Amino acid sequence: MADDHGDTAGSMAAGKDVAQHSATAHDAGTAVVATDEVPNPGFPPYRPRVTDLDPKVDQQQERRVSALFFVSIIGSVLAVAAYIAFPIEPGNMESVRNNTLYLGLGITLGLLGIGIGAVHWSKSLMEGHDLVEQRHGTRGSEETRAKAIEIFTLGDKESGFGRRTLLRNTLIGALVVSPLPAIVLFRDLAPAEDPVKLLKHTFWEPGMRLTRDPSGTPIKASDLTLGSAFQVIPEGINDSEHRIEEKAKAAVLLVRLKPEDLEISEGRENWSYDGIVAYSKICTHVGCPVALYEQQTHHLLCPCHQSQFDIKREAAVIFGPAKRPLPQLPIAVDSEGYLIAQSDFTEPIGPSFWERKL
Amino acid sequence: MASSAVRASRRSRPVGRRHPLATVALLLVGLVGTGGAYALFTSSATAETSASAEALVEEGGKLFAANCATCHGLNLEGSTQGPTLIGVGAAATDFQVGTGRMPLAATGPQAEKKPVQFTDEQVQALAVFVASQGPGPAIPADMYLTGEGYDVSNGAELFRINCAMCHNVAGAGGALTEGKFAPSLDGVSAKHAYEAMLTGPQNMPVFNDTNLSPEEKADIITYLKYLDETPSVGGFTLGSLGPVSEGLFIWIFGLGAIVAITVWLTAKSN
Amino acid sequence: MTTTPTQDAPSKTRGQRFTSAAANYIDERTSISGAVKELGRKIFPDHWSFMLGEVALYSFVVILLSGTFLTFFFQASMVEVHYEGSYAPLKGIEMSAAMASTLDISFDIRGGLLMRQVHHWAALLFVASIGLHMLRVYFTGAYRKPREINWLIGFVLFILAMAEGFTGYSLPDDLLSGNGLRIIDGMVKGIPVIGTWISYLLFGGEFPGVDIVSRLYILHIMLLPAIIIAAIGVHMLLLIINKHTQFAAPGRTNNNVVGSPIMPVFAAKAGGFFFIVFGVITLIASTFSINPVWVYGPYDPSPVSAGTQPDWYIGFADGALRLVPPGWETEWFGFTWSFNIIAPLVILGLFIAIVAFYPFIEAWVTGDKREHHIADRPRNAPTRTAIGAAGVTFYAVLWAAASSDLIATHFKLSIEGVIHSCQALLIFGPIIAFFLTKRVCIGLQKKDREIALHGYESGRIVRLPHGEYIEVHEQLDEYERWKLVNFTDYKPLMIRPNAEGKITTGQRVRASASRWFFEDRIAPVSQKEIEQSKDGHH
């Protein structure tokens, strides 16, 4: 199937192929079928390699290839040696580093030696003439196709698939319906509750203290100086059953501004305390924690998609893909001076979802 | 150091004429220098601390008048150019001047770290002076700055919660709005890191002692020291920038090397 | 190659006798000699760009090997544990068993970190080499008949590779990947009607839940690899059936393949190349850190790191999210429509769909039903190359946008400026790239034509007897010229009424598409032109 084309016969055959090709039956579409094509000149003469001409170089290359294989053996042995010689001492990062490095370098040598050696062998020592293989149209021969059609026709006739339409149609119907149970089966991937209800509430409850993340110690209003930023979680969340899920909704950023800097809208007059405001940390875009607070500009930046919120203007969006302001947590101070939540958030926190307004 | 001096002289040359205040400044620096040296030489072991503190305040006052008062006002009252410094304390002064952020070289999105313009003694004098004008956070005690004997894992967790969003988990720094940025923490001294947390320089929030207690700050400093001193376990870190630098590396160097190999592989041998 | 008992002459050495006996044993039970006869001397053409698919295949093998090692130690569980391993800054910290076992692999198992890094670097290389391989196939037109289906399979493999990458990236349950999952959760919730429920089912309750790691794990190590292996099998089978394309060169025609036989040259080269790819990955893995999860810490919904980015191949999706202008969300009929999520999803979906179906679109426009086995030089298909350049630009801008914050800090720019520039570039970049590339291609074609007809400018100036100065042109030999003149040429479609004497809308659309494609065309040099130019010289 493959012939050496070093001789002139091969070149002539290649030239003829072109002529044959232009006579194929397929529609060429808008392609310009040239009538005056430049003829294929056929294969250029073979350019012998140094190894073909000089036996000495041939031997030299052979030695080189085997040297590469030998290097590979050394590398693999070194890798084993490194495994033993550079053990990991628990807690010593230097030892982990050395183990990784020397083991890796040994294996690298073992692999590259084989690889480069084999390629070098094929390039310089193996027979270097290009060979030619003829292509045949991908479609089966007319005879084969006729046979295939015959088999299908026979199958149809013997089974009556085309004739017994009732049988056929009910079978198709049955096949279509049969995967339905699988769809139902996947319902219990999640618990029975309605997700929409869950998304609309967080861990915050009226009177619940604001506490430091992660220690859970309560915060007094007097703890906040101007420019302070506290990462806040609700009291008791660390002991709750679904700690992480609850934290993913309840995380809050607490900052103190000069009271006169805050632009407070109607209905939110008593949501802050002496310039102290609390906002949900969960971005209203896709839910990254927005915690990059600039204490002079009072801008909040989301590090994931660069939405920016202005704390002075009730966390209104001033840049980026988010649409809605961060929800504000209404806060107050209890009798001991600790900051507490007046209620849960008054709207769902975090990214938008279809049923958000329902 | 030498090169920066050369650069500074080059820059000043085209001005042609010295600024009228330059002589005054030079005189002041000279006076303060000789005064300082004199004070150093004459102070005996029995000298009272209060006396030396007073001298420091005085020296600081002079340095302040010469270098800072233009913007911050002679009485630290501030101006349109700079905020009031009453009550910012020694820690803020030590951080701003000690990292070279102040005096400000040029207006930009934020003051950047640059070569420090004063000696350690002068920075100390300025800090003492500013603190004397109004109470504020003091320079942290050495016990919190050793980076030893504190809880490194608590420090790491606090760092992730309070710092990583701006400074990156590996302390590589990150972008803020309108051209501002949180600087890399690589090579920042324990004292300056502590002071930054305590005073909230520029747009950094304040982490006062009721937010992060001195022990907690020390935990964070211990973690920063651990990051600084522990060799990167996996090898070169590519700037600790995460998947972006990893992706660029695999495209440029990984795939680049492989493509070079394929070219060799398929080239006709001689 | 294959032996029959009759050939087993006593003159053979012991080794030869053993080999032939073994071959005979196997053949009598598998008839493998037929396969060797069919495939053993199959020809593969040589060109560096034909090796890119192999890079993908080999990285995949490396991924399978290193990944299997990792499964022996990794615990795909979100059970909360207190880490008590040897990395000091995480001691006593609560984390999932997945994270803790990842740390144990990194710090307490010899070679564990190396295998993790091999696995992750190989994964990055896998997707990158698929991408480059697709670009090669696209720009050389190697997707044309009969290879359209194989393009589709390759496309599916690309998508699967990204899915493998993302599921794997999320497994350690570290802070970076956890925030990545949170973004996925937010995106899914933004899908109209079904979003909330899909997120709920995916995470087994509210985000993040306790199931997602084990669910992603089974996708990552079983379902997705199984589909990938099957798809690679079909991809390779079709490669063997269709045979490889080759670039135009003397002696090569649409009806032959010229190159090295599988046995032995190609086998040695490709086999050696596997070891080289493996070696390069190991070298990178032993010297360059990747995904240091211990620095990121365990997932906790409150913290986040500056520079939170996905692995590079998801970057274009992240960039699309970042480039949405403010305010794209609204409420209609009481429901929330998050266009800031829907728009990127739709745009990326369209982009991907165009990539998948491009071969069919082009085939419809040209109407060319012939088989094509000669790979185009990109310049010889200017419109296709220009479309490709526009697509690459579009992708690159999205990709760059995903690192907008890093661009801002490293080039001292403002983040807002970077994003606004990317928004503008996303729209104008591809258009500029299209026209620029098309002009460059046509320019190069003109140059080729010039060279084919008149040869190279030799730089040698000669004064003719009558005083005229001319530069001597070095004529090409016929072998060199052939590479410049052998390409397929198309002309715009003429609208013709069909059998009923009507011009259909489809026909009109096709005609205008065809005009857009082939209006500016440079025809290949014909034999007559060459002869004329020769006459002109004499």
mmCIF file of C-alpha atoms in Angstrom, chain A residues 79-321:
data_model
loop_
_atom_site.group_PDB
_atom_site.id
_atom_site.type_symbol
_atom_site.label_atom_id
_atom_site.label_comp_id
_atom_site.label_asym_id
_atom_site.label_seq_id
_atom_site.Cartn_x
_atom_site.Cartn_y
_atom_site.Cartn_z
ATOM 1 C CA ALA A 79 14.527 9.479 41.311
ATOM 2 C CA VAL A 80 14.392 6.360 43.484
ATOM 3 C CA ALA A 81 17.466 7.557 45.347
ATOM 4 C CA ALA A 82 15.886 10.989 45.837
ATOM 5 C CA TYR A 83 12.747 9.376 47.224
ATOM 6 C CA ILE A 84 14.876 7.788 49.932
ATOM 7 C CA ALA A 85 17.474 10.502 50.374
ATOM 8 C CA PHE A 86 15.018 13.386 50.694
ATOM 9 C CA PRO A 87 12.318 12.153 53.046
ATOM 10 C CA ILE A 88 9.617 14.467 54.339
ATOM 11 C CA GLU A 89 10.126 15.544 57.924
ATOM 12 C CA PRO A 90 6.685 16.479 59.251
ATOM 13 C CA GLY A 91 6.386 20.229 59.507
ATOM 14 C CA ASN A 92 9.611 20.956 57.662
ATOM 15 C CA MET A 93 8.624 22.742 54.484
ATOM 16 C CA GLU A 94 12.187 22.707 53.191
ATOM 17 C CA SER A 95 12.082 18.910 53.189
ATOM 18 C CA VAL A 96 8.831 18.870 51.209
ATOM 19 C CA ARG A 97 10.405 21.271 48.769
ATOM 20 C CA ASN A 98 13.501 19.102 48.304
ATOM 21 C CA ASN A 99 11.505 15.915 48.013
ATOM 22 C CA THR A 100 9.345 17.427 45.268
ATOM 23 C CA LEU A 101 12.257 18.991 43.429
ATOM 24 C CA TYR A 102 14.742 16.122 43.360
ATOM 25 C CA LEU A 103 12.194 13.378 42.847
ATOM 26 C CA GLY A 104 10.722 15.443 40.023
ATOM 27 C CA LEU A 105 14.060 16.165 38.399
ATOM 28 C CA GLY A 106 15.016 12.467 38.518
ATOM 29 C CA ILE A 107 11.767 11.449 36.849
ATOM 30 C CA THR A 108 12.184 14.261 34.310
ATOM 31 C CA LEU A 109 15.612 12.959 33.355
ATOM 32 C CA GLY A 110 14.266 9.421 33.095
ATOM 33 C CA LEU A 111 11.463 10.516 30.771
ATOM 34 C CA LEU A 112 13.307 13.047 28.629
ATOM 35 C CA GLY A 113 16.190 10.590 28.065
ATOM 36 C CA ILE A 114 13.862 8.022 26.539
ATOM 37 C CA GLY A 115 11.904 10.626 24.609
ATOM 38 C CA ILE A 116 14.764 12.552 23.068
ATOM 39 C CA GLY A 117 16.676 9.328 22.398
ATOM 40 C CA ALA A 118 13.789 7.704 20.564
ATOM 41 C CA VAL A 119 13.080 10.777 18.481
ATOM 42 C CA HIS A 120 16.739 11.205 17.645
ATOM 43 C CA TRP A 121 16.931 7.566 16.614
ATOM 44 C CA SER A 122 13.949 7.932 14.308
ATOM 45 C CA LYS A 123 15.252 11.124 12.786
ATOM 46 C CA SER A 124 18.852 10.263 12.163
ATOM 47 C CA LEU A 125 19.096 6.497 11.919
ATOM 48 C CA MET A 126 15.796 5.105 10.691
ATOM 49 C CA GLU A 127 15.022 4.933 6.996
ATOM 50 C CA GLY A 128 14.421 8.539 5.977
ATOM 51 C CA HIS A 129 12.542 8.315 2.670
ATOM 52 C CA ASP A 130 9.038 9.672 2.575
ATOM 53 C CA LEU A 131 6.500 7.078 1.604
ATOM 54 C CA VAL A 132 3.264 7.488 -0.313
ATOM 55 C CA GLU A 133 -0.078 5.988 0.472
ATOM 56 C CA GLN A 134 -3.042 6.423 -1.850
ATOM 57 C CA ARG A 135 -6.275 7.815 -0.495
ATOM 58 C CA HIS A 136 -9.591 6.350 -1.440
ATOM 59 C CA GLY A 137 -12.890 8.183 -1.180
ATOM 60 C CA THR A 138 -14.311 7.941 2.312
ATOM 61 C CA ARG A 139 -17.674 6.721 1.051
ATOM 62 C CA GLY A 140 -18.018 2.998 0.608
ATOM 63 C CA SER A 141 -17.915 1.560 -2.864
ATOM 64 C CA GLU A 142 -21.198 1.380 -4.751
ATOM 65 C CA GLU A 143 -21.200 -2.350 -4.257
ATOM 66 C CA THR A 144 -20.792 -2.069 -0.492
ATOM 67 C CA ARG A 145 -23.471 0.572 -0.272
ATOM 68 C CA ALA A 146 -25.868 -1.512 -2.278
ATOM 69 C CA LYS A 147 -25.202 -4.413 0.045
ATOM 70 C CA ALA A 148 -25.812 -2.224 3.105
ATOM 71 C CA ILE A 149 -29.105 -1.022 1.685
ATOM 72 C CA GLU A 150 -30.076 -4.567 0.957
ATOM 73 C CA ILE A 151 -29.388 -5.566 4.565
ATOM 74 C CA PHE A 152 -31.522 -2.740 5.889
ATOM 75 C CA THR A 153 -34.343 -3.544 3.485
ATOM 76 C CA LEU A 154 -34.160 -7.160 4.499
ATOM 77 C CA GLY A 155 -34.189 -6.198 8.170
ATOM 78 C CA ASP A 156 -37.224 -4.035 7.608
ATOM 79 C CA LYS A 157 -38.998 -6.737 5.674
ATOM 80 C CA GLU A 158 -38.224 -9.538 8.103
ATOM 81 C CA SER A 159 -39.174 -7.521 11.170
ATOM 82 C CA GLY A 160 -42.035 -5.637 9.583
ATOM 83 C CA PHE A 161 -40.773 -2.426 11.160
ATOM 84 C CA GLY A 162 -42.026 -0.227 8.343
ATOM 85 C CA ARG A 163 -45.200 -2.168 7.737
ATOM 86 C CA ARG A 164 -46.494 -2.708 11.288
ATOM 87 C CA THR A 165 -46.888 0.969 12.097
ATOM 88 C CA LEU A 166 -48.772 0.345 15.341
ATOM 89 C CA LEU A 167 -45.910 -1.748 16.676
ATOM 90 C CA ARG A 168 -43.361 0.790 15.585
ATOM 91 C CA ASN A 169 -45.115 3.833 16.965
ATOM 92 C CA THR A 170 -45.889 2.285 20.327
ATOM 93 C CA LEU A 171 -42.245 1.195 20.619
ATOM 94 C CA ILE A 172 -41.063 4.731 19.907
ATOM 95 C CA GLY A 173 -43.552 6.049 22.445
ATOM 96 C CA ALA A 174 -42.368 3.581 25.077
ATOM 97 C CA LEU A 175 -38.746 4.496 24.471
ATOM 98 C CA VAL A 176 -39.501 8.188 24.783
ATOM 99 C CA VAL A 177 -41.365 7.750 28.058
ATOM 100 C CA SER A 178 -38.914 5.298 29.612
ATOM 101 C CA PRO A 179 -36.327 7.878 30.805
ATOM 102 C CA LEU A 180 -38.989 9.782 32.756
ATOM 103 C CA PRO A 181 -38.396 7.880 36.019
ATOM 104 C CA ALA A 182 -34.751 9.001 35.870
ATOM 105 C CA ILE A 183 -35.815 12.648 35.909
ATOM 106 C CA VAL A 184 -38.030 12.073 38.930
ATOM 107 C CA LEU A 185 -35.269 10.141 40.661
ATOM 108 C CA PHE A 186 -33.039 13.210 40.702
ATOM 109 C CA ARG A 187 -35.541 15.282 42.666
ATOM 110 C CA ASP A 188 -34.030 14.113 45.922
ATOM 111 C CA LEU A 189 -30.647 15.519 45.040
ATOM 112 C CA ALA A 190 -31.832 18.317 47.310
ATOM 113 C CA PRO A 191 -33.999 18.305 50.447
ATOM 114 C CA ALA A 192 -37.762 18.613 50.404
ATOM 115 C CA GLU A 193 -38.022 22.268 51.445
ATOM 116 C CA ASP A 194 -38.754 25.009 48.966
ATOM 117 C CA PRO A 195 -35.481 26.737 48.086
ATOM 118 C CA VAL A 196 -37.197 30.076 47.568
ATOM 119 C CA LYS A 197 -38.285 30.257 51.204
ATOM 120 C CA LEU A 198 -34.788 29.373 52.385
ATOM 121 C CA LEU A 199 -33.205 32.024 50.207
ATOM 122 C CA LYS A 200 -35.397 34.747 51.654
ATOM 123 C CA HIS A 201 -34.263 34.334 55.241
ATOM 124 C CA THR A 202 -30.944 34.383 57.002
ATOM 125 C CA PHE A 203 -29.714 33.526 60.474
ATOM 126 C CA TRP A 204 -30.312 37.068 61.743
ATOM 127 C CA GLU A 205 -33.133 37.547 64.231
ATOM 128 C CA PRO A 206 -34.317 40.595 66.163
ATOM 129 C CA GLY A 207 -32.085 41.266 69.140
ATOM 130 C CA MET A 208 -29.301 38.974 67.961
ATOM 131 C CA ARG A 209 -25.870 40.385 68.723
ATOM 132 C CA LEU A 210 -23.335 41.228 66.047
ATOM 133 C CA THR A 211 -20.146 39.268 66.712
ATOM 134 C CA ARG A 212 -16.625 39.164 65.316
ATOM 135 C CA ASP A 213 -15.722 36.720 62.577
ATOM 136 C CA PRO A 214 -14.425 34.087 63.373
ATOM 137 C CA SER A 215 -14.260 34.310 67.186
ATOM 138 C CA GLY A 216 -17.949 35.079 67.750
ATOM 139 C CA THR A 217 -17.315 37.684 70.442
ATOM 140 C CA PRO A 218 -19.902 40.487 70.670
ATOM 141 C CA ILE A 219 -19.109 44.033 69.559
ATOM 142 C CA LYS A 220 -19.852 47.232 71.430
ATOM 143 C CA ALA A 221 -20.720 50.373 69.535
ATOM 144 C CA SER A 222 -17.816 52.059 71.284
ATOM 145 C CA ASP A 223 -15.421 49.461 69.809
ATOM 146 C CA LEU A 224 -15.753 51.083 66.415
ATOM 147 C CA THR A 225 -13.630 54.109 65.732
ATOM 148 C CA LEU A 226 -14.020 56.152 62.570
ATOM 149 C CA GLY A 227 -12.677 54.182 59.655
ATOM 150 C CA SER A 228 -13.069 50.823 61.394
ATOM 151 C CA ALA A 229 -14.250 47.806 59.420
ATOM 152 C CA PHE A 230 -15.444 44.725 61.298
ATOM 153 C CA GLN A 231 -16.149 41.374 59.645
ATOM 154 C CA VAL A 232 -19.306 40.254 61.392
ATOM 155 C CA ILE A 233 -21.280 37.047 61.904
ATOM 156 C CA PRO A 234 -24.464 36.603 63.956
ATOM 157 C CA GLU A 235 -24.180 35.446 67.529
ATOM 158 C CA GLY A 236 -24.317 31.667 67.901
ATOM 159 C CA ILE A 237 -23.792 30.873 64.231
ATOM 160 C CA ASN A 238 -20.622 28.914 64.999
ATOM 161 C CA ASP A 239 -22.683 26.399 66.935
ATOM 162 C CA SER A 240 -25.517 26.174 64.444
ATOM 163 C CA GLU A 241 -26.195 22.979 62.569
ATOM 164 C CA HIS A 242 -25.577 24.443 59.121
ATOM 165 C CA ARG A 243 -22.759 26.780 60.048
ATOM 166 C CA ILE A 244 -21.285 27.301 56.591
ATOM 167 C CA GLU A 245 -24.610 27.547 54.751
ATOM 168 C CA GLU A 246 -25.859 30.085 57.281
ATOM 169 C CA LYS A 247 -22.606 32.033 57.210
ATOM 170 C CA ALA A 248 -22.827 32.131 53.426
ATOM 171 C CA LYS A 249 -25.971 34.225 53.803
ATOM 172 C CA ALA A 250 -25.452 36.031 57.087
ATOM 173 C CA ALA A 251 -21.956 37.496 56.726
ATOM 174 C CA VAL A 252 -21.997 41.239 57.336
ATOM 175 C CA LEU A 253 -19.574 44.128 57.081
ATOM 176 C CA LEU A 254 -19.791 46.715 59.858
ATOM 177 C CA VAL A 255 -18.242 50.153 59.408
ATOM 178 C CA ARG A 256 -18.354 53.504 61.109
ATOM 179 C CA LEU A 257 -18.579 56.782 59.215
ATOM 180 C CA LYS A 258 -19.240 60.306 60.374
ATOM 181 C CA PRO A 259 -23.030 60.400 60.810
ATOM 182 C CA GLU A 260 -23.224 63.483 58.591
ATOM 183 C CA ASP A 261 -21.576 61.558 55.715
ATOM 184 C CA LEU A 262 -24.442 59.089 55.497
ATOM 185 C CA GLU A 263 -27.275 59.778 53.079
ATOM 186 C CA ILE A 264 -30.156 58.007 54.705
ATOM 187 C CA SER A 265 -33.349 57.337 52.809
ATOM 188 C CA GLU A 266 -36.823 57.362 54.182
ATOM 189 C CA GLY A 267 -37.680 54.406 56.360
ATOM 190 C CA ARG A 268 -34.093 53.671 57.251
ATOM 191 C CA GLU A 269 -33.583 56.532 59.688
ATOM 192 C CA ASN A 270 -33.109 54.278 62.687
ATOM 193 C CA TRP A 271 -31.260 51.444 60.900
ATOM 194 C CA SER A 272 -27.840 52.808 61.808
ATOM 195 C CA TYR A 273 -26.341 53.843 65.127
ATOM 196 C CA ASP A 274 -24.236 56.988 65.405
ATOM 197 C CA GLY A 275 -22.696 56.507 61.958
ATOM 198 C CA ILE A 276 -22.322 52.745 62.372
ATOM 199 C CA VAL A 277 -23.884 50.815 59.489
ATOM 200 C CA ALA A 278 -24.060 47.110 58.672
ATOM 201 C CA TYR A 279 -24.356 45.733 55.132
ATOM 202 C CA SER A 280 -24.566 42.219 53.746
ATOM 203 C CA LYS A 281 -21.170 41.132 52.475
ATOM 204 C CA ILE A 282 -22.612 38.908 49.780
ATOM 205 C CA CYS A 283 -22.460 40.567 46.375
ATOM 206 C CA THR A 284 -25.765 41.096 44.642
ATOM 207 C CA HIS A 285 -24.109 40.098 41.354
ATOM 208 C CA VAL A 286 -23.043 36.470 41.767
ATOM 209 C CA GLY A 287 -22.325 36.235 45.467
ATOM 210 C CA CYS A 288 -18.635 36.842 46.132
ATOM 211 C CA PRO A 289 -17.906 38.348 49.529
ATOM 212 C CA VAL A 290 -17.609 42.104 49.007
ATOM 213 C CA ALA A 291 -15.247 43.215 51.711
ATOM 214 C CA LEU A 292 -12.727 45.580 50.161
ATOM 215 C CA TYR A 293 -13.656 48.681 52.100
ATOM 216 C CA GLU A 294 -11.896 51.966 51.397
ATOM 217 C CA GLN A 295 -12.187 54.022 54.549
ATOM 218 C CA GLN A 296 -11.642 57.418 52.895
ATOM 219 C CA THR A 297 -13.840 57.080 49.810
ATOM 220 C CA HIS A 298 -16.279 54.732 51.590
ATOM 221 C CA HIS A 299 -16.366 52.560 48.480
ATOM 222 C CA LEU A 300 -16.752 48.814 48.670
ATOM 223 C CA LEU A 301 -15.195 46.759 45.889
ATOM 224 C CA CYS A 302 -15.918 43.176 44.943
ATOM 225 C CA PRO A 303 -12.631 41.444 44.037
ATOM 226 C CA CYS A 304 -14.325 38.927 41.745
ATOM 227 C CA HIS A 305 -16.080 41.101 39.161
ATOM 228 C CA GLN A 306 -15.269 44.637 40.330
ATOM 229 C CA SER A 307 -18.730 45.819 41.267
ATOM 230 C CA GLN A 308 -18.451 48.893 43.467
ATOM 231 C CA PHE A 309 -20.837 50.036 46.148
ATOM 232 C CA ASP A 310 -20.986 53.400 47.892
ATOM 233 C CA ILE A 311 -21.513 53.007 51.638
ATOM 234 C CA LYS A 312 -22.380 56.710 51.965
ATOM 235 C CA ARG A 313 -25.361 56.175 49.687
ATOM 236 C CA GLU A 314 -26.687 52.999 51.249
ATOM 237 C CA ALA A 315 -24.377 50.736 49.260
ATOM 238 C CA ALA A 316 -25.709 51.915 45.894
ATOM 239 C CA VAL A 317 -23.922 50.413 42.880
ATOM 240 C CA ILE A 318 -21.493 52.904 41.362
ATOM 241 C CA PHE A 319 -19.595 50.612 38.993
ATOM 242 C CA GLY A 320 -19.597 47.080 37.640
ATOM 243 C CA PRO A 321 -22.091 44.414 36.705
#
